[in-house]
Every structure is written in C-alpha cells, then in structure tokens.
Short mmCIF file of C-alpha atoms in Angstrom, two decimals:
data_model
loop_
_atom_site.label_atom_id
_atom_site.label_comp_id
_atom_site.label_asym_id
_atom_site.label_seq_id
_atom_site.Cartn_x
_atom_site.Cartn_y
_atom_site.Cartn_z
CA UNK A 1 -0.07 -0.17 0.21
CA UNK A 2 0.94 3.10 -0.97
CA UNK A 3 0.39 6.88 0.53
CA UNK A 4 1.90 10.17 0.49
CA UNK A 5 3.73 10.15 4.05
CA UNK A 6 2.52 13.13 6.07
CA UNK A 7 2.62 13.43 9.98
CA UNK A 8 -1.40 13.04 10.09
CA UNK A 9 -1.30 10.37 7.77
CA UNK A 10 1.61 8.81 9.66
CA UNK A 11 -0.84 9.09 12.96
CA UNK A 12 -3.66 7.61 11.44
CA UNK A 13 -2.11 3.98 10.27
CA UNK A 14 -3.31 0.92 12.48
CA UNK A 15 -2.84 -2.63 12.25
CA UNK A 16 -5.01 -5.34 13.39
CA UNK A 17 -3.62 -7.68 15.84
CA UNK A 18 -4.02 -11.00 14.16
CA UNK A 19 -1.63 -9.46 11.67
CA UNK A 20 0.80 -8.35 13.95
CA UNK A 21 2.66 -5.75 11.85
CA UNK A 22 1.64 -3.77 8.01
CA UNK A 23 3.82 -1.94 5.76
CA UNK A 24 3.20 1.03 4.05
CA UNK A 25 5.40 3.00 1.23
CA UNK A 26 5.67 6.33 0.77
CA UNK A 27 4.58 8.12 -2.74
CA UNK A 28 7.00 10.91 -2.62
CA UNK A 29 10.12 8.98 -1.99
CA UNK A 30 12.00 5.57 -3.39
CA UNK A 31 12.24 3.00 -1.19
CA UNK A 32 11.04 4.43 1.94
CA UNK A 33 8.23 2.42 3.96
CA UNK A 34 7.08 2.98 7.43
CA UNK A 35 6.17 -0.49 9.95
CA UNK A 36 2.73 -0.24 11.45
CA UNK A 37 2.99 -2.71 14.49
CA UNK A 38 -0.22 -3.81 16.42
CA UNK A 39 1.08 -2.87 19.49
CA UNK A 40 0.94 0.95 18.18
CA UNK A 41 4.76 0.93 17.23
CA UNK A 42 5.97 2.44 13.77
CA UNK A 43 9.50 2.15 12.51
CA UNK A 44 10.95 3.94 9.22
CA UNK A 45 12.65 1.61 6.69
CA UNK A 46 14.79 1.84 3.42
CA UNK A 47 13.60 -1.09 1.48
CA UNK A 48 16.59 -2.20 -1.56
CA UNK A 49 18.09 -4.96 -3.37
CA UNK A 50 21.95 -5.92 -2.13
CA UNK A 51 24.70 -6.81 -4.65
CA UNK A 52 23.54 -10.03 -5.09
CA UNK A 53 19.94 -9.06 -5.98
CA UNK A 54 18.55 -10.10 -2.62
CA UNK A 55 15.39 -7.92 -1.24
CA UNK A 56 16.77 -6.55 2.27
CA UNK A 57 15.42 -3.87 4.87
CA UNK A 58 17.64 -1.39 6.34
CA UNK A 59 16.17 0.38 9.64
CA UNK A 60 16.23 4.07 9.50
CA UNK A 61 14.78 5.14 12.86
CA UNK A 62 11.72 5.13 14.65
CA UNK A 63 8.55 7.05 13.29
CA UNK A 64 8.22 8.94 16.82
CA UNK A 65 11.34 10.38 16.72
CA UNK A 66 11.75 11.89 13.63
CA UNK A 67 9.66 13.70 10.99
CA UNK A 68 8.17 12.28 7.69
CA UNK A 69 10.53 14.99 5.97
CA UNK A 70 13.73 13.91 7.81
CA UNK A 71 12.77 10.03 7.12
CA UNK A 72 13.34 11.26 3.66
CA UNK A 73 16.53 12.90 4.24
CA UNK A 74 17.99 9.59 6.09
CA UNK A 75 16.56 7.37 3.02
CA UNK A 76 18.18 9.53 0.12
CA UNK A 77 21.52 9.60 2.43
CA UNK A 78 21.60 5.64 2.52
CA UNK A 79 20.53 5.43 -1.23
CA UNK A 80 23.18 7.65 -2.28
CA UNK A 81 25.92 5.08 0.15
CA UNK A 82 24.23 2.36 -1.82
CA UNK A 83 24.66 4.06 -5.10
CA UNK A 84 28.32 4.46 -4.07
CA UNK A 85 28.92 0.63 -3.80
CA UNK A 86 28.68 0.98 0.18
CA UNK A 87 27.37 -1.73 2.15
CA UNK A 88 24.97 -0.25 4.67
CA UNK A 89 23.99 -3.58 5.98
CA UNK A 90 27.34 -4.48 6.89
CA UNK A 91 28.43 -0.97 8.30
CA UNK A 92 25.65 -1.78 11.11
CA UNK A 93 26.69 -5.02 11.23
CA UNK A 94 30.37 -4.18 12.40
CA UNK A 95 29.10 -1.66 14.80
CA UNK A 96 27.37 -4.01 16.78
CA UNK A 97 30.20 -6.76 16.64
CA UNK A 98 32.56 -3.97 17.70
CA UNK A 99 34.27 -5.75 21.20
CA UNK A 100 34.96 -4.15 24.51
CA UNK A 101 38.28 -3.08 25.08
CA UNK A 102 38.48 -5.53 27.38
CA UNK A 103 37.38 -8.09 25.08
CA UNK A 104 40.08 -7.24 22.38
CA UNK A 105 42.87 -7.14 24.77
CA UNK A 106 42.35 -10.64 26.13
CA UNK A 107 40.81 -12.26 23.19
CA UNK A 108 42.47 -10.78 20.49
CA UNK A 109 45.34 -8.66 21.35
CA UNK A 110 47.08 -10.97 23.93
CA UNK A 111 46.94 -14.18 21.73
CA UNK A 112 48.40 -12.47 18.78
CA UNK A 113 51.26 -10.47 21.44
CA UNK A 114 52.03 -13.90 22.67
CA UNK A 115 53.01 -15.41 19.18
CA UNK A 116 56.08 -13.29 18.82
CA UNK A 117 56.52 -10.65 21.84
CA UNK A 118 58.89 -11.75 24.58
CA UNK A 119 57.34 -9.02 27.15
CA UNK A 120 53.87 -9.86 26.56
CA UNK A 121 53.20 -10.18 30.49
CA UNK A 122 54.34 -6.49 30.77
CA UNK A 123 51.37 -5.52 28.28
CA UNK A 124 49.03 -7.48 30.44
CA UNK A 125 50.43 -5.57 34.10
CA UNK A 126 50.16 -2.05 32.17
CA UNK A 127 46.66 -3.10 30.91
CA UNK A 128 45.51 -4.36 34.44
CA UNK A 129 46.88 -1.48 35.75
CA UNK A 130 46.13 1.61 33.84
CA UNK A 131 43.79 0.55 30.90
CA UNK A 132 40.89 -1.72 32.14
CA UNK A 133 39.18 0.59 34.89
CA UNK A 134 39.61 3.50 32.65
CA UNK A 135 38.19 2.11 29.10
CA UNK A 136 38.17 -1.61 29.59
CA UNK A 137 34.15 -1.28 29.39
CA UNK A 138 33.73 0.87 26.74
CA UNK A 139 33.56 -0.64 23.00
CA UNK A 140 36.49 -0.11 21.03
CA UNK A 141 34.80 2.36 18.13
CA UNK A 142 33.28 4.55 21.34
CA UNK A 143 37.15 5.38 22.41
CA UNK A 144 37.67 9.04 21.17
CA UNK A 145 40.33 11.72 21.65
CA UNK A 146 38.89 12.72 24.78
CA UNK A 147 39.00 8.76 26.38
CA UNK A 148 43.10 8.93 25.22
CA UNK A 149 43.13 12.24 26.90
CA UNK A 150 41.85 11.25 30.21
CA UNK A 151 43.70 8.10 29.83
CA UNK A 152 47.01 9.71 30.02
CA UNK A 153 46.41 12.29 32.21
CA UNK A 154 45.22 9.52 34.72
CA UNK A 155 48.43 7.81 34.14
CA UNK A 156 50.83 10.99 34.69
CA UNK A 157 49.74 11.41 37.82
CA UNK A 158 51.13 7.90 39.02
CA UNK A 159 53.76 7.01 36.91
CA UNK A 160 56.77 8.30 35.65
CA UNK A 161 56.92 9.82 32.41
CA UNK A 162 58.96 6.73 30.75
CA UNK A 163 56.43 4.61 31.86
CA UNK A 164 53.54 6.69 30.83
CA UNK A 165 55.12 6.80 27.40
CA UNK A 166 55.02 2.93 26.94
CA UNK A 167 51.36 3.22 28.35
CA UNK A 168 50.76 5.23 25.30
CA UNK A 169 52.87 2.86 22.93
CA UNK A 170 50.53 -0.20 24.03
CA UNK A 171 47.23 1.81 23.52
CA UNK A 172 48.07 2.96 19.91
CA UNK A 173 49.30 -0.22 18.95
CA UNK A 174 46.18 -2.08 19.97
CA UNK A 175 44.01 0.26 18.19
CA UNK A 176 46.46 0.27 15.59
CA UNK A 177 45.67 -3.43 15.00
CA UNK A 178 42.09 -2.73 15.17
CA UNK A 179 41.83 -0.70 12.13
CA UNK A 180 44.17 -2.91 10.64
CA UNK A 181 42.16 -6.24 11.29
CA UNK A 182 38.58 -4.01 10.53
CA UNK A 183 37.86 -5.00 14.15
CA UNK A 184 34.18 -3.52 14.46
CA UNK A 185 34.52 -1.59 11.36
CA UNK A 186 36.89 0.92 13.35
CA UNK A 187 38.74 3.06 10.56
CA UNK A 188 40.74 5.88 12.82
CA UNK A 189 42.89 5.21 15.82
CA UNK A 190 42.03 7.39 18.29
CA UNK A 191 45.70 8.31 19.91
CA UNK A 192 46.33 9.68 16.44
CA UNK A 193 46.99 13.90 16.88
CA UNK A 194 47.68 13.23 20.35
CA UNK A 195 51.37 13.62 20.80
CA UNK A 196 53.59 12.19 23.72
CA UNK A 197 57.17 13.03 23.64
CA UNK A 198 59.62 10.53 24.02
CA UNK A 199 61.44 10.56 26.95
CA UNK A 200 65.11 9.84 26.24
CA UNK A 201 66.34 8.49 29.98
CA UNK A 202 69.11 6.23 29.00
CA UNK A 203 71.29 6.13 31.95
CA UNK A 204 74.89 5.82 31.55
CA UNK A 205 77.21 4.41 34.15
CA UNK A 206 80.12 2.57 33.51
CA UNK A 207 83.15 0.58 34.89
CA UNK A 208 86.52 2.07 34.93
CA UNK A 209 89.47 -0.35 35.62
CA UNK A 210 89.85 -0.01 39.56
CA UNK A 211 86.21 -0.11 39.72
CA UNK A 212 86.03 -3.73 37.68
CA UNK A 213 88.43 -5.19 39.81
CA UNK A 214 86.83 -4.52 43.06
CA UNK A 215 83.50 -5.79 41.93
CA UNK A 216 85.50 -9.07 40.75
CA UNK A 217 86.79 -9.15 43.71
CA UNK A 218 83.38 -8.71 45.83
CA UNK A 219 82.00 -11.44 43.40
CA UNK A 220 84.45 -13.92 44.32
CA UNK A 221 83.39 -14.00 47.78
CA UNK A 222 80.02 -14.34 47.02
CA UNK A 223 77.94 -16.82 48.97
CA UNK A 224 76.19 -17.88 45.58
CA UNK A 225 79.03 -20.44 44.21
CA UNK A 226 77.97 -19.15 40.06
CA UNK A 227 78.29 -15.60 40.74
CA UNK A 228 81.76 -15.58 40.02
CA UNK A 229 80.92 -16.89 36.47
CA UNK A 230 78.18 -15.07 35.50
CA UNK A 231 79.18 -11.71 36.32
CA UNK A 232 82.72 -12.21 34.33
CA UNK A 233 80.69 -13.62 31.58
CA UNK A 234 78.84 -10.44 31.30
CA UNK A 235 81.99 -8.64 31.40
CA UNK A 236 83.52 -10.35 28.57
CA UNK A 237 80.60 -10.72 25.88
CA UNK A 238 78.50 -7.53 26.36
CA UNK A 239 76.09 -10.16 26.89
CA UNK A 240 72.02 -9.59 28.11
CA UNK A 241 71.48 -10.99 31.68
CA UNK A 242 69.09 -13.21 30.52
CA UNK A 243 71.05 -14.17 28.03
CA UNK A 244 73.81 -15.87 30.08
CA UNK A 245 71.53 -16.96 32.97
CA UNK A 246 69.56 -19.18 30.29
CA UNK A 247 73.09 -20.10 28.20
CA UNK A 248 73.13 -23.77 27.56
CA UNK A 249 76.44 -25.88 26.81
CA UNK A 250 75.34 -26.81 23.56
CA UNK A 251 75.41 -23.17 22.39
CA UNK A 252 78.87 -22.83 22.54
CA UNK A 253 81.68 -23.82 19.86
CA UNK A 254 84.59 -23.65 21.61
CA UNK A 255 86.84 -24.98 18.32
CA UNK A 256 84.96 -22.14 16.25
CA UNK A 257 85.48 -19.82 19.34
CA UNK A 258 81.93 -18.67 19.35
CA UNK A 259 78.39 -18.62 21.34
CA UNK A 260 75.32 -19.05 19.59
CA UNK A 261 72.28 -17.04 21.11
CA UNK A 262 69.12 -18.64 20.01
CA UNK A 263 66.81 -16.26 20.92
CA UNK A 264 67.65 -12.38 21.91
CA UNK A 265 65.38 -9.26 22.72
CA UNK A 266 65.14 -8.71 19.06
CA UNK A 267 63.50 -12.43 18.40
CA UNK A 268 66.49 -13.67 16.14
CA UNK A 269 69.85 -15.34 16.85
CA UNK A 270 73.21 -14.20 17.03
CA UNK A 271 76.64 -15.11 17.37
CA UNK A 272 78.94 -13.93 19.89
CA UNK A 273 82.43 -14.48 19.49
CA UNK A 274 84.72 -15.43 22.50
CA UNK A 275 87.87 -14.19 23.59
CA UNK A 276 90.39 -16.34 25.39
CA UNK A 277 89.59 -14.99 28.47
CA UNK A 278 85.66 -15.96 28.14
CA UNK A 279 86.79 -19.76 26.86
CA UNK A 280 89.22 -19.98 30.04
CA UNK A 281 86.01 -19.17 31.89
CA UNK A 282 84.06 -21.52 30.54
CA UNK A 283 86.46 -24.18 31.35
CA UNK A 284 86.49 -23.45 34.57
CA UNK A 285 83.01 -24.09 35.18
CA UNK A 286 82.01 -27.50 37.18
CA UNK A 287 80.28 -28.80 34.21
CA UNK A 288 77.34 -31.07 35.96
CA UNK A 289 75.95 -34.61 34.21
CA UNK A 290 72.39 -34.43 33.03
CA UNK A 291 72.59 -30.36 33.20
CA UNK A 292 72.21 -28.73 29.89
CA UNK A 293 72.77 -24.89 31.35
CA UNK A 294 76.30 -23.78 31.64
CA UNK A 295 75.57 -21.24 34.61
CA UNK A 296 72.43 -23.39 36.22
CA UNK A 297 71.45 -22.96 39.77
CA UNK A 298 73.40 -25.55 41.55
CA UNK A 299 70.43 -26.84 43.66
CA UNK A 300 67.95 -26.87 40.93
CA UNK A 301 70.28 -27.46 37.71
CA UNK A 302 68.12 -24.93 36.10
CA UNK A 303 68.66 -21.41 35.21
CA UNK A 304 68.17 -18.95 37.65
CA UNK A 305 65.31 -16.98 37.77
CA UNK A 306 67.29 -13.76 39.45
CA UNK A 307 70.17 -13.23 40.97
CA UNK A 308 69.14 -9.95 42.55
CA UNK A 309 70.36 -10.88 46.01
CA UNK A 310 73.65 -11.92 45.57
CA UNK A 311 74.38 -9.32 43.03
CA UNK A 312 73.23 -6.57 45.45
CA UNK A 313 74.98 -7.63 48.00
CA UNK A 314 78.43 -7.93 45.89
CA UNK A 315 77.94 -4.51 44.61
CA UNK A 316 77.50 -2.89 48.01
CA UNK A 317 80.39 -4.60 49.60
CA UNK A 318 82.41 -3.15 46.00
CA UNK A 319 81.15 0.11 46.88
CA UNK A 320 79.31 0.04 43.38
CA UNK A 321 75.62 0.35 44.82
CA UNK A 322 74.50 2.52 41.82
CA UNK A 323 75.80 -0.21 39.43
CA UNK A 324 72.87 -2.36 37.60
CA UNK A 325 73.88 -5.68 35.96
CA UNK A 326 72.86 -4.01 32.64
CA UNK A 327 75.86 -1.26 33.44
CA UNK A 328 77.85 -4.42 32.93
CA UNK A 329 76.83 -4.77 29.23
CA UNK A 330 77.60 -0.69 28.79
CA UNK A 331 81.22 -1.01 30.55
CA UNK A 332 81.92 -3.89 27.88
CA UNK A 333 81.03 -1.20 25.00
CA UNK A 334 83.02 1.43 26.63
CA UNK A 335 86.00 -0.96 26.73
CA UNK A 336 86.01 -1.36 23.17
CA UNK A 337 85.31 1.78 22.34
CA UNK A 338 88.03 3.45 24.65
CA UNK A 339 90.41 0.93 22.92
CA UNK A 340 89.65 2.06 19.51
CA UNK A 341 86.99 -0.13 18.03
CA UNK A 342 84.89 1.47 15.75
CA UNK A 343 80.92 1.97 16.34
CA UNK A 344 80.09 -0.69 13.74
CA UNK A 345 82.01 -3.11 15.71
CA UNK A 346 80.51 -2.52 18.74
CA UNK A 347 77.06 -2.33 17.18
CA UNK A 348 77.78 -6.33 15.83
CA UNK A 349 79.16 -7.21 19.28
CA UNK A 350 76.08 -5.86 21.20
CA UNK A 351 73.88 -7.22 18.60
CA UNK A 352 72.02 -3.77 17.99
CA UNK A 353 69.78 -4.27 15.11
CA UNK A 354 70.85 -0.42 14.47
CA UNK A 355 73.47 1.95 14.82
CA UNK A 356 71.05 4.37 16.63
CA UNK A 357 71.24 2.23 20.09
CA UNK A 358 75.07 2.37 19.56
CA UNK A 359 75.58 6.07 19.03
CA UNK A 360 75.55 6.60 23.11
CA UNK A 361 78.71 5.63 23.15
CA UNK A 362 80.16 7.70 20.72
CA UNK A 363 81.37 10.39 22.73
CA UNK A 364 83.60 7.95 24.90
CA UNK A 365 86.70 7.47 23.19
CA UNK A 366 88.10 11.52 23.73
CA UNK A 367 91.41 9.99 23.02
CA UNK A 368 90.65 9.07 19.38
CA UNK A 369 88.89 12.89 19.01
CA UNK A 370 91.70 14.51 20.52
CA UNK A 371 93.99 12.65 18.00
CA UNK A 372 91.34 13.70 15.13
CA UNK A 373 92.14 17.70 16.03
CA UNK A 374 95.45 17.05 16.40
CA UNK A 375 95.26 16.70 12.73
CA UNK A 376 93.51 19.99 11.84
CA UNK A 377 95.96 21.43 14.86
CA UNK A 378 99.50 20.14 12.47
CA UNK A 379 98.06 21.20 9.46
CA UNK A 380 97.27 24.86 10.67
CA UNK A 381 100.37 25.24 12.17
CA UNK A 382 102.99 23.63 9.40
CA UNK A 383 100.71 26.31 7.01
CA UNK A 384 100.49 29.19 9.25
CA UNK A 385 104.43 28.94 11.10
CA UNK A 386 105.10 28.67 14.54
CA UNK A 387 105.14 32.85 14.87
CA UNK A 388 101.79 32.97 12.97
CA UNK A 389 100.18 31.15 14.97
CA UNK A 390 101.17 32.88 18.03
CA UNK A 391 100.41 36.53 16.38
CA UNK A 392 96.70 35.22 15.71
CA UNK A 393 94.25 38.28 16.42
CA UNK A 394 92.77 37.09 19.87
CA UNK A 395 88.65 36.76 20.09
CA UNK A 396 87.58 39.50 22.65
CA UNK A 397 84.26 39.39 23.58
CA UNK A 398 81.94 42.17 22.45
CA UNK A 399 79.73 44.19 24.51
CA UNK A 400 76.08 44.63 23.84
CA UNK A 401 74.70 48.19 24.11
#
C-alpha cells in the first residue's frame, strides 16, 4: 500500500492484532516505507536490493523520533551510499559486533602478542593497572581522543614519564591492530593527534678498571657459587643478563670460538665471538651431568630466575651500589670504544639492530677525538708557522649596548 507520508497520515495508520504488523510505502520517496505494529509502534525503513539481488530492509529510525521529511532525508542518504558501492548492512553489522576494549585485549590482542612478543606479560600488567579501569568497559568505537586524554592524564599522575610513554605506545598499537584487522569497522586510531614526547632516559654508568677489579673481588667472595662465573661472562661478552642465565652448553662452539644465542631480545639469533678469557672462564665452570645449562642453579640444575640478592650484596660490598647488571653491558661497550674499536664493531658485538642504539657510546673515545683535532692543529701550524699562530688575533668579547 502506498500513501504520501505526512505526520497526520502516519498518526492515523493502525494494524489489526491478528496481522501483527503491516507496511506502507511513501509515494514521494523511492524505497521509504513505514512498519506499523499491532502494538502501536511505528518504524521507518529503507527497502532495497543488495549486490546479490536479495530484497533487504534497513532500519532508519523510530517514527515517533523524526518527521516524514527527515525520514526522506535519511532514506536518500542511505540510497546514495548504496549507489556509491557501500554496504550499509555490513556497516551496521560491524558496529554491532564491535567488542569492548577488555574483550579485544584478552581475546584478540593478547593471543597475537604472545605469538611473537617475549614481554607480553608487561603488556598485561600495563593494561590491568592503567587501561582496564579507564576504558576497559567501553566499546572500541566509543573510545575517542577525549578518552585517550583522560587515560594519559590519569596515568601521568601515577607513573614516571618513561612508563607513561610505554603505556601510550601500547594503547596506540592496540588500536592500530584494530584498524588493520577492521575490528568492528574501526577506521581511525583515537590516539592520532595526541603527541606524547618520547622520553630519552638512557642511564650512562660505566665501570673503570679500578671499579671492575673491586667488583670482581667482591663477586669472588659471594655466597652464590655461580656469581663468580656469571658476572665475568657479562663483562667479557656484553651479553644481556637473561642471555647468560639461559645459556646452554650446546650453544658454545669452543673450537670455532663463538657462542650462539638462539633467541635474542629482538627475536633473532646472533653469534658472539669468544675471547681467550671467555674460553678460560667456560673451562673453569663445574660441569654437572644431565645439566643442559652453563650457569645453572646448583640446587635445581635450572637457570636462575633471579640473581638480584647475591648481586646486590656483592655490589654494595664493592662500594658500587649504583651499578646495575645492565651497566656491565654498557661497560663492555665502553671498553671497546676506548680501545679504538669502531661503532660498527660495537654494534655487531652488542647485537644492536641499528646504529642508533650504539650512538650513545660515541662520546667515550675522547683520545681518538683529541687525536683527530690534533691533525687539524698540525695542518694549521705547518701552514702558518709557529710565529703565525702566536700572532693570530685574539677573540674578544663584544659588549652589547
């Protein structure tokens, strides 16, 4: 049945109880119809055929909320979307299927992170401590810039700037994945436009020869029998703590003098060359039968979960309470740079994926820099002569009037 849709005509429409519902079409707008239910409810719909030729109906609005003229505007807008190739039904279905942030994190993001990310448990900690209470119950498409700002403002009051940066990176990455996977039809990342400055808080602490000797003396007196092997191995190879603690006998090729680390922080393997001192250290380590690990706990024959307490006692005894285990890796790099090794060599030995990480050690080799400027000095002196240098005009300060 067709009638011109006016407010008066719509208000008059009724449906018999035995029918349940009935439909009327508008004579002025193609595809616009109104559903009238026996209970009295009325709803505007767009009737159309999808790309497969199937007759479908798309809900526009409740007839009590908009006028017939507004219903025609909605109908024309949706018909235009169809003409442009958009599937309006899929759009609505995607919105209905949009998960809450909590659901997305545990059901989609976390399984993906576990498949490649060794520090996925850190993501869980950040999420449960800061994100869940703030936006966890919201649907992904309901999180906008305002919610991101509130989340970060709350976090900045509780954690250090470096931790806040990592939190922001996690939120940004979660939504980037949601956009990439087309979750709930999300098209834009709400963190875009929110610029959080990267915090460069690299701590620089290097051991000199005297400090190294004091530390090794304290290590040799430690109650932990394996600490005297673990710490020198860190100093001799520049490896990360976990790489040394998890090292297996099968990973060492003493004939070809290298240590194969099968799984690094970057998720790839690398080969560390072994010096004479490192080989001698390996030969001195007691090797237990049926024990796969080089630096294993003597009681469990498994890698140490932590060496903090024995390490902390030794560094305090040596008067080096501010030195962290990771500073031994920095010290290894400083030994190399100050010995004249290039940053490329240091990069390869530390296993850095880019030279940018190694650049922090570039200032250490002051001797090489002085030697370099001496070359300029020699050239200038040989050109101008000793008297020419002594008679060069002095630099005077200018007074600002």
